[in-house]
């Protein structure tokens, strides 16, 4: 692939604009490393395989939290509910104590933080890490998972074009199947 030709067709701003039109859910990826919790907001979390049960996420190559989680060798992905935009903002920032004032409990298998209020969580052991441009792709083997009682009807926090979508998102909110325009 000719990277010079590719660079002439689009820039980073256009890349973000076009791919920002893909709506994603939001998770917090977290672990305990050297006795302290580490975590970051993640839109790239996805299921990868049923047999064996694998998930993956991508993390910036410069993420200090991501590096700490990789060194821990385990992680828990908490799927955020529609009412947790502030939690996402907190974990989307670099530095500081992201866990200050955030209720969490250790996952039974790995001890990684499960954030309170999440609509689901997936507890994993890191299987492989692959370099991918300016990011790393982390593959985790699922060790345990659950959707807490009472979250059956809760909606997820969704991220679209630089903002959150949810039940009170206004005119950009989408309910039900999307019809072709």
C-alpha positions as a printed NumPy array, in Angstrom:
array([[  0.   ,   0.   ,   0.   ],
       [  1.365,   3.392,  -0.948],
       [  1.071,   5.482,   2.22 ],
       [  1.882,   8.717,   0.4  ],
       [ -1.047,   8.215,  -1.967],
       [ -3.293,   7.338,   0.981],
       [ -2.22 ,  10.47 ,   2.86 ],
       [ -3.138,  12.615,  -0.14 ],
       [ -6.716,  11.242,  -0.177],
       [ -7.589,  12.175,   3.404],
       [ -6.241,  13.636,   6.613],
       [ -6.782,  12.753,  10.274],
       [ -9.703,  15.145,  10.635],
       [-11.573,  13.599,   7.711],
       [-10.744,  10.105,   8.997],
       [-12.241,  10.919,  12.434],
       [-15.286,  12.599,  10.86 ],
       [-16.144,   9.677,   8.602],
       [-15.497,   6.937,  11.168],
       [-17.274,   8.986,  13.853],
       [-20.487,   8.182,  12.002],
       [-20.231,   4.619,  13.318],
       [-22.076,   4.454,  16.634],
       [-20.364,   2.488,  19.408],
       [-21.076,   1.412,  22.931],
       [-18.728,   2.544,  25.677],
       [-16.857,   0.455,  28.235],
       [-14.389,   1.124,  30.983],
       [-11.404,  -1.215,  30.737],
       [ -9.81 ,  -1.63 ,  34.164],
       [ -7.37 ,  -3.664,  36.237],
       [ -5.411,  -3.435,  39.454],
       [ -1.677,  -3.042,  38.934],
       [  0.795,  -2.791,  41.805],
       [ -2.076,  -2.37 ,  44.26 ],
       [ -3.784,   0.549,  42.51 ],
       [ -6.678,   0.547,  40.039],
       [ -6.079,   1.675,  36.447],
       [ -8.659,   2.264,  33.764],
       [ -9.711,   4.097,  30.64 ],
       [-12.838,   4.7  ,  28.54 ],
       [-12.953,   2.453,  25.496],
       [-15.177,   2.455,  22.421],
       [-13.389,  -0.364,  20.611],
       [-14.362,  -3.251,  22.915],
       [-15.901,  -6.144,  20.967],
       [-16.615,  -9.842,  21.088],
       [-14.103, -11.812,  19.041],
       [-14.769, -15.546,  19.421],
       [-17.273, -17.877,  21.054],
       [-14.956, -20.893,  21.116],
       [-12.77 , -20.099,  22.907],
       [-14.56 , -17.101,  24.442],
       [-12.455, -14.095,  23.425],
       [-12.953, -10.32 ,  23.373],
       [-10.701,  -7.521,  22.179],
       [-10.122,  -3.809,  22.477],
       [ -7.698,  -1.262,  21.043],
       [ -5.702,   1.136,  23.199],
       [ -3.456,   4.04 ,  22.259],
       [  0.218,   3.199,  22.245],
       [  0.809,   6.216,  24.511],
       [ -1.805,   5.284,  27.136],
       [ -0.241,   4.935,  30.587],
       [ -3.416,   3.259,  31.89 ],
       [ -3.366,   0.817,  28.988],
       [  0.244,  -0.087,  29.703],
       [ -0.542,  -0.684,  33.386],
       [ -3.473,  -2.929,  32.457],
       [ -1.308,  -4.91 ,  30.043],
       [  1.304,  -5.395,  32.796],
       [ -1.463,  -6.615,  35.142],
       [ -2.231,  -9.365,  32.623],
       [ -5.976,  -9.187,  33.317],
       [ -8.831,  -6.72 ,  32.881],
       [-12.528,  -6.22 ,  33.376],
       [-14.68 ,  -4.408,  30.815],
       [-17.663,  -2.641,  32.391],
       [-20.369,  -1.796,  29.835],
       [-21.668,   1.677,  30.697],
       [-25.364,   2.457,  30.953],
       [-27.032,   5.411,  29.25 ],
       [-26.866,   7.436,  32.488],
       [-23.071,   7.083,  32.893],
       [-21.749,   9.756,  30.507],
       [-19.928,  11.496,  33.372],
       [-18.129,   8.25 ,  34.255],
       [-17.031,   7.984,  30.637],
       [-15.759,  11.581,  30.643],
       [-13.788,  10.948,  33.854],
       [-12.1  ,   7.836,  32.44 ],
       [-11.568,   9.486,  29.053],
       [ -9.105,  11.991,  30.543],
       [ -5.404,  11.401,  30.974],
       [ -3.881,  11.474,  34.428],
       [ -5.421,  12.022,  37.818],
       [ -7.197,   9.52 ,  40.034],
       [-10.009,   8.375,  37.774],
       [-11.379,   6.085,  40.501],
       [-11.801,   8.836,  43.146],
       [-15.472,   8.824,  44.121],
       [-16.33 ,   5.97 ,  41.737],
       [-17.86 ,   2.902,  43.392],
       [-16.41 ,  -0.405,  42.261],
       [-15.916,  -3.943,  43.465],
       [-13.246,  -6.482,  42.521],
       [-14.257,  -9.1  ,  39.955],
       [-14.248, -12.528,  41.569],
       [-11.79 , -14.172,  39.169],
       [ -9.202, -11.472,  38.388],
       [ -9.808,  -8.832,  41.063],
       [-10.124,  -6.171,  38.347],
       [-12.528,  -3.294,  39.089],
       [-16.191,  -3.745,  38.127],
       [-17.722,  -0.277,  38.132],
       [-21.05 ,   0.211,  39.907],
       [-23.953,   1.101,  37.657],
       [-22.63 ,  -0.762,  34.626],
       [-25.168,  -2.801,  32.669],
       [-22.755,  -5.704,  32.106],
       [-19.179,  -6.713,  32.824],
       [-16.704,  -9.112,  31.264],
       [-13.711, -10.317,  33.308],
       [-10.691, -11.446,  31.261],
       [ -7.13 , -12.693,  31.199],
       [ -4.942, -11.119,  28.504],
       [ -4.047, -13.667,  25.821],
       [ -2.181, -11.58 ,  23.243],
       [ -1.271,  -7.992,  22.406],
       [ -0.7  ,  -6.944,  18.794],
       [  0.845,  -3.662,  17.581],
       [ -1.496,  -1.84 ,  15.181],
       [ -0.299,   1.546,  13.934],
       [ -0.436,   4.038,  16.805],
       [ -2.508,   1.594,  18.905],
       [ -2.251,  -1.897,  20.373],
       [ -4.958,  -4.536,  20.03 ],
       [ -5.464,  -6.528,  23.219],
       [ -7.142,  -9.943,  23.08 ],
       [ -8.631, -11.279,  26.304],
       [ -9.937, -14.716,  27.244],
       [-13.253, -14.384,  29.065],
       [-13.016, -15.871,  32.554],
       [-16.38 , -14.638,  33.881],
       [-19.168, -12.3  ,  32.804],
       [-22.561, -11.08 ,  33.932],
       [-25.351,  -8.586,  33.488],
       [-26.394,  -7.428,  36.978],
       [-29.995,  -7.949,  38.07 ],
       [-32.245,  -5.047,  37.211],
       [-30.281,  -4.046,  34.089],
       [-32.367,  -6.078,  31.616],
       [-34.191,  -2.974,  30.382],
       [-31.345,  -0.481,  30.873],
       [-29.998,   1.122,  27.733],
       [-26.296,   1.399,  26.915],
       [-24.265,   4.572,  26.714],
       [-23.699,   5.186,  23.003],
       [-21.091,   7.411,  21.382],
       [-21.729,   9.002,  17.99 ],
       [-19.982,  11.87 ,  16.163],
       [-18.261,  13.201,  19.259],
       [-21.254,  13.017,  21.596],
       [-23.387,  10.627,  23.599],
       [-26.711,   9.171,  22.54 ],
       [-29.203,   7.97 ,  25.086],
       [-32.844,   8.124,  26.09 ],
       [-32.749,  11.921,  26.542],
       [-30.317,  12.717,  23.727],
       [-32.687,  14.835,  21.698],
       [-33.183,  14.788,  17.95 ],
       [-30.18 ,  12.562,  17.179],
       [-31.494,   9.768,  19.405],
       [-32.576,   6.696,  17.472],
       [-35.134,   4.224,  18.786],
       [-36.052,   0.936,  17.185],
       [-34.813,  -0.31 ,  13.829],
       [-33.361,   2.274,  11.503],
       [-35.254,   2.503,   8.236],
       [-33.427,   3.162,   4.971],
       [-33.706,   6.808,   4.006]])
